Tab-separated table of C-alpha atoms and ligand atoms in Angstrom:
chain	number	residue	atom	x	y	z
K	1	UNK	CA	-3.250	54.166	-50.066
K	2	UNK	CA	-0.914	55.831	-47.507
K	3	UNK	CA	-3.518	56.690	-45.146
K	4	UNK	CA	-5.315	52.956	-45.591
K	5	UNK	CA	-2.275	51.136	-44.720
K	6	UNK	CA	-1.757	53.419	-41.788
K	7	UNK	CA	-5.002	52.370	-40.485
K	8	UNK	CA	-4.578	49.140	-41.254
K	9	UNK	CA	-1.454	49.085	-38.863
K	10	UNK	CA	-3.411	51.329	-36.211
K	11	UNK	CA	-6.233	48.571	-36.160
K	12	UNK	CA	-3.581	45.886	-36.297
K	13	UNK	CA	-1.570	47.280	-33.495
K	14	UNK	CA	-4.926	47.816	-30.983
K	15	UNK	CA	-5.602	44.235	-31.511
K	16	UNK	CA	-2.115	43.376	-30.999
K	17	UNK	CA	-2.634	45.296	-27.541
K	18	UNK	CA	-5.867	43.662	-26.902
K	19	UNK	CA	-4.686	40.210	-27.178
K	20	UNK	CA	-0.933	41.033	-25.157
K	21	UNK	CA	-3.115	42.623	-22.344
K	22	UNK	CA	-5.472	40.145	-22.257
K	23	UNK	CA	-2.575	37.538	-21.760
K	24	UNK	CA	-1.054	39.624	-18.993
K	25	UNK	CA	-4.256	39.378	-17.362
K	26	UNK	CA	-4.611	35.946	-17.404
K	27	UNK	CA	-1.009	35.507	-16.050
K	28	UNK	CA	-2.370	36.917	-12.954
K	29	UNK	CA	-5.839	35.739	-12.846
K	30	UNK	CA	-7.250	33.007	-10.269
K	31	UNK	CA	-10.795	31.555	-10.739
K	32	UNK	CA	-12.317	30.861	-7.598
K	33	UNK	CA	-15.465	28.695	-7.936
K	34	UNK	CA	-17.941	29.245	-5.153
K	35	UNK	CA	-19.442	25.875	-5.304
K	36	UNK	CA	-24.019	24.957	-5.793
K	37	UNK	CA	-26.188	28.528	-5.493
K	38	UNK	CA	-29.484	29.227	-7.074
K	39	UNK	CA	-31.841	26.313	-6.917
K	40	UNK	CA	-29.256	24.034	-5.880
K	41	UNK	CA	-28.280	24.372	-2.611
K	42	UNK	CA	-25.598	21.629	-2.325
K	43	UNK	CA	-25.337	19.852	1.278
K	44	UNK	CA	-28.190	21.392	3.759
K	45	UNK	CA	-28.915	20.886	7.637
K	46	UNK	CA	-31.425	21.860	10.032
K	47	UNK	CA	-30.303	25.282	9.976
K	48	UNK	CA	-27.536	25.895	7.243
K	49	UNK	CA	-27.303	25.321	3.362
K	50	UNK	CA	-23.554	24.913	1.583
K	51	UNK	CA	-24.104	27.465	-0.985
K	52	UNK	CA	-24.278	30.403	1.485
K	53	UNK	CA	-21.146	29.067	3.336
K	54	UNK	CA	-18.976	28.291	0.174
K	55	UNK	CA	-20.156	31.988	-1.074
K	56	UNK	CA	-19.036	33.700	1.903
K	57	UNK	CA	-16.035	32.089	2.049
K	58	UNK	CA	-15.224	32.604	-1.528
K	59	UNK	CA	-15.742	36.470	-1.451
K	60	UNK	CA	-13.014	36.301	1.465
K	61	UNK	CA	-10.678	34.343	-0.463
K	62	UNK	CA	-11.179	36.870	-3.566
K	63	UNK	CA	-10.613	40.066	-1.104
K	64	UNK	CA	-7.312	38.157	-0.373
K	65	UNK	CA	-6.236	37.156	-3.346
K	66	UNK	CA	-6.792	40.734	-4.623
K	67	UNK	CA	-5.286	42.438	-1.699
K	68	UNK	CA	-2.270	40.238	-2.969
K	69	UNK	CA	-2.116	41.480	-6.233
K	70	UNK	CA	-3.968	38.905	-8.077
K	71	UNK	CA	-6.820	39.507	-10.390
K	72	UNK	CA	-10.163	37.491	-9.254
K	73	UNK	CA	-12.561	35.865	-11.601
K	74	UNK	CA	-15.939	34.700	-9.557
K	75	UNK	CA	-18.175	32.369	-11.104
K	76	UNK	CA	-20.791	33.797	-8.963
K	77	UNK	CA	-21.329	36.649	-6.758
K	78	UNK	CA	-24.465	36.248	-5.383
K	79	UNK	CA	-27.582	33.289	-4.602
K	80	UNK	CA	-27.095	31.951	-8.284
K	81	UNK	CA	-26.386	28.953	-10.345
K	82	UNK	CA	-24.919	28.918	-13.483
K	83	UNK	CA	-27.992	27.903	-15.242
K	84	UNK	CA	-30.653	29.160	-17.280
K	85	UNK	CA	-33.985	29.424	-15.317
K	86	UNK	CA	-36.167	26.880	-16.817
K	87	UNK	CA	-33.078	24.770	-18.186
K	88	UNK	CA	-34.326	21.156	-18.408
K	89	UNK	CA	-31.300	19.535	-16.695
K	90	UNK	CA	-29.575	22.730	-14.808
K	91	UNK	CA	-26.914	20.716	-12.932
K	92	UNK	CA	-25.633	19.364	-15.806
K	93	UNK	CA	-25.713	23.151	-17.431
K	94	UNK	CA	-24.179	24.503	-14.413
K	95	UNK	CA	-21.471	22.033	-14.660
K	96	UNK	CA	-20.913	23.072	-18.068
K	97	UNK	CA	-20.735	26.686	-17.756
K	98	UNK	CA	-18.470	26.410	-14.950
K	99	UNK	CA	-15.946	24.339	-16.839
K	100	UNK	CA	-16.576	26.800	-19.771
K	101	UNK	CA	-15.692	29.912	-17.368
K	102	UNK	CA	-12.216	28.279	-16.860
K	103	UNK	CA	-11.757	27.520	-20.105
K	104	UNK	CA	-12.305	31.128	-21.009
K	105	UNK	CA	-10.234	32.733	-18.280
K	106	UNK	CA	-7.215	31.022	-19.064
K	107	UNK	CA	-6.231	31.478	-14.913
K	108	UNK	CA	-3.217	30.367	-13.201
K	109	UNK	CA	-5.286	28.121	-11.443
K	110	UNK	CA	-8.376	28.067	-10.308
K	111	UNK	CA	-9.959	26.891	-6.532
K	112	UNK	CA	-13.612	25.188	-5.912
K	113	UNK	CA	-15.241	26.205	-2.815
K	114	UNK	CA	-16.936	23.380	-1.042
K	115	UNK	CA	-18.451	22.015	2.703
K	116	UNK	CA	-18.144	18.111	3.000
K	117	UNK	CA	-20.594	15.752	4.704
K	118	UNK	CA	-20.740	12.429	6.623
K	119	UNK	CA	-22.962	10.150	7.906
K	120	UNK	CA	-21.064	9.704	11.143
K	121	UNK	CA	-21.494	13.162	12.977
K	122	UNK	CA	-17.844	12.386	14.767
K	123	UNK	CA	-16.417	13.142	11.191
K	124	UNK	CA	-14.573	16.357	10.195
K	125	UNK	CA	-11.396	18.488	8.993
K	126	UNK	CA	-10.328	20.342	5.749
K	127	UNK	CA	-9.569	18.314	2.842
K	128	UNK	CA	-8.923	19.366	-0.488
K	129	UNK	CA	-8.642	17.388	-3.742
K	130	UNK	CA	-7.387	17.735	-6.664
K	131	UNK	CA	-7.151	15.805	-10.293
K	132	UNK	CA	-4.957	12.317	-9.882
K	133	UNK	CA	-3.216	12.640	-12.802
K	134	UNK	CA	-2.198	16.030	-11.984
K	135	UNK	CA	0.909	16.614	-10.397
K	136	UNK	CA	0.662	20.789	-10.436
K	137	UNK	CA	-2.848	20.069	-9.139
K	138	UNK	CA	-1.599	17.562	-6.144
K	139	UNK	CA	1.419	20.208	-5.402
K	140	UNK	CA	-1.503	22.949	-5.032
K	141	UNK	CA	-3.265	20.762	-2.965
K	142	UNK	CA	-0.707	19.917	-0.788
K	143	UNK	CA	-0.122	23.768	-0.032
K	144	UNK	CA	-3.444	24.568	0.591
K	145	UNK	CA	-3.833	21.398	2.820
K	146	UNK	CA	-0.904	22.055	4.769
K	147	UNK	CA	-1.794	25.554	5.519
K	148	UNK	CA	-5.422	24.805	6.490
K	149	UNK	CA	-3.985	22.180	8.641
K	150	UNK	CA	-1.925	24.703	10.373
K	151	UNK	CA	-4.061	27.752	10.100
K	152	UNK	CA	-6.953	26.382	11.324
K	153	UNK	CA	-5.244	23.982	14.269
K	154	UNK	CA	-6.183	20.423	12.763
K	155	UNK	CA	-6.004	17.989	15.628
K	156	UNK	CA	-5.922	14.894	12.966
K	157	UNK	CA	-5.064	16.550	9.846
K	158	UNK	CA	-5.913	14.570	6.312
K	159	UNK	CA	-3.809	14.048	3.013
K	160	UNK	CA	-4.799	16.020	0.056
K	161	UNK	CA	-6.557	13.657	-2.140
K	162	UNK	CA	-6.344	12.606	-5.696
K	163	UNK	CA	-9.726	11.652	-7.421
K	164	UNK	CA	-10.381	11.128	-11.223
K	165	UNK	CA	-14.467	11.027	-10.598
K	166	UNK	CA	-15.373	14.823	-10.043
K	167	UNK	CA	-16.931	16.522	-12.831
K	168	UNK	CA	-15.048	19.673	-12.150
K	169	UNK	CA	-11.480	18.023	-11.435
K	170	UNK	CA	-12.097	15.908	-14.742
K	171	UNK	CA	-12.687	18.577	-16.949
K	172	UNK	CA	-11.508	21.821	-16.307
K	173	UNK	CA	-8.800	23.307	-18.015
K	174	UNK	CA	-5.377	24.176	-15.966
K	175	UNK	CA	-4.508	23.470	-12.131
K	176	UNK	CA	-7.770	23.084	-10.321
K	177	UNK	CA	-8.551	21.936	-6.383
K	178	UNK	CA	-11.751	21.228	-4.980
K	179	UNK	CA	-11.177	22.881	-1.055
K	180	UNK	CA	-13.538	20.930	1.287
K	181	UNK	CA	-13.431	23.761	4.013
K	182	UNK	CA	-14.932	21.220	6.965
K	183	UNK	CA	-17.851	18.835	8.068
K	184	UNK	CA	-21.498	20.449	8.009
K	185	UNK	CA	-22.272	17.175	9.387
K	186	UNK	CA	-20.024	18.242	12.353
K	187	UNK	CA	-22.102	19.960	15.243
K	188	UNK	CA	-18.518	21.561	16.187
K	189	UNK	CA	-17.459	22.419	12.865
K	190	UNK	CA	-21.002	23.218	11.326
K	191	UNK	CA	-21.202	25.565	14.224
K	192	UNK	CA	-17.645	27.215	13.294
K	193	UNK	CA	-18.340	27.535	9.031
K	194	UNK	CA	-20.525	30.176	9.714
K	195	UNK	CA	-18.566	32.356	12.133
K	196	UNK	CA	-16.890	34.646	9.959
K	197	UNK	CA	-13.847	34.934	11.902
K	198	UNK	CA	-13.440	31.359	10.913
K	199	UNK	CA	-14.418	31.968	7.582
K	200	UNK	CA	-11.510	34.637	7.606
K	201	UNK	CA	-9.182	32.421	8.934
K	202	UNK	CA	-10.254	30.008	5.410
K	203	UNK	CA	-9.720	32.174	3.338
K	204	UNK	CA	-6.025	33.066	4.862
K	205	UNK	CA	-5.434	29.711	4.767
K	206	UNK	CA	-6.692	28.814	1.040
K	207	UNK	CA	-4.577	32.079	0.000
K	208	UNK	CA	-1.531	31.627	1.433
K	209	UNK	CA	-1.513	27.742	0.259
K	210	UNK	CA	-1.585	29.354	-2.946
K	211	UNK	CA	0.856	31.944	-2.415
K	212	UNK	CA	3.303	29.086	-1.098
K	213	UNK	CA	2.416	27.017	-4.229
K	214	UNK	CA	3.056	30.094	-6.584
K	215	UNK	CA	6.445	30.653	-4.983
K	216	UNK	CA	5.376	33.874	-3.426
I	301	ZN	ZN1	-20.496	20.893	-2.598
């Protein structure tokens, strides 16, 4: 009797652990979504596709945001989608898993990786948007805005942006901004996304907005 109730405790205790860790974890953990990949591609030109710039720059922020201290949750890595091959609708399923991913991390906050595009090629600049009826998701925005702005030498810098239309912004779990690194449509800027210096310079940018909105 003795020796079950001890190792009833033990097993109590390691779960105990488990679940105390696992929160600690989460207080430190940021999602960062890199946005499209697989067979969805997002916004493509002549010569570039989204998915490869908002995965490169994402893998910069998370090198950052780890070199910080933070703990990084990807929803991808790599050329994928967060689908299952063959998947009838696979937008709609990668939509899904990626507001299941949040829900499951718990994170601090999480960031969506994006490029924008215009009709009018004269069109460009950062802009980042978050949930309008959030106001921790508009103060994150505003940080991250105001340090692209500065980082990344605006000349006509935009507001930060509330929306209440975006899948991801409308139901994710927690803080959540959708970055809009710059114009594809943009011969200037389409030709800086994919210089990784610039991409660097992102990444700083993104990261230290969320440093500054994290009181760090
Ligand atoms: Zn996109």
């Amino acid at each position: 009797m003795g020796v079950m109730l001890l190792v009833g405790a033990f097993v109590l205790s390691r779960e105990v652990v488990q679940v105390v860790s696992q929160n600690r974890l989460a207080a430190r953990t940021i999602v960062v979504d890199a946005g499209h990949g697989g067979d969805d591609p997002g916004m493509v030109t002549e010569t570039l596709k989204e998915k490869d710039l908002n995965l490169e720059v994402a893998k910069k922020l998370q090198e950052y945001l780890e070199g910080q201290g933070y703990h990084v949750e990807m929803t991808r890595t790599e050329d994928t989608g967060l689908y299952q091959e063959g998947t009838r609708n696979q937008k709609v399923q990668d939509m899904q898993n990626r507001v299941a991913f949040i829900g499951e991390k718990t994170p601090l906050l999480t960031v969506s990786i994006h490029q924008n595009s215009y009709p009018d090629p004269s069109v460009k600049g950062p802009q980042v948007f978050y949930y309008e009826d959030s106001v921790e998701g508009e103060k994150l925005a505003e940080c991250i805005q105001g340090q692209m702005d500065e980082k990344l030498e605006v000349e006509r810098p935009r507001e930060a942006k509330g929306n209440r239309t975006y899948y991801l912004l409308k139901k994710s779990a927690g803080i959540l901004n959708i970055v809009e690194c710059g114009f594809m449509t943009n011969p200037e800027e389409a030709e800086l996304l994919q210089r990784e210096d610039y991409q660097e310079k992102i990444a700083e940018a993104v990261g230290k907005g969320i440093l500054e909105y994290l009181g760090k």
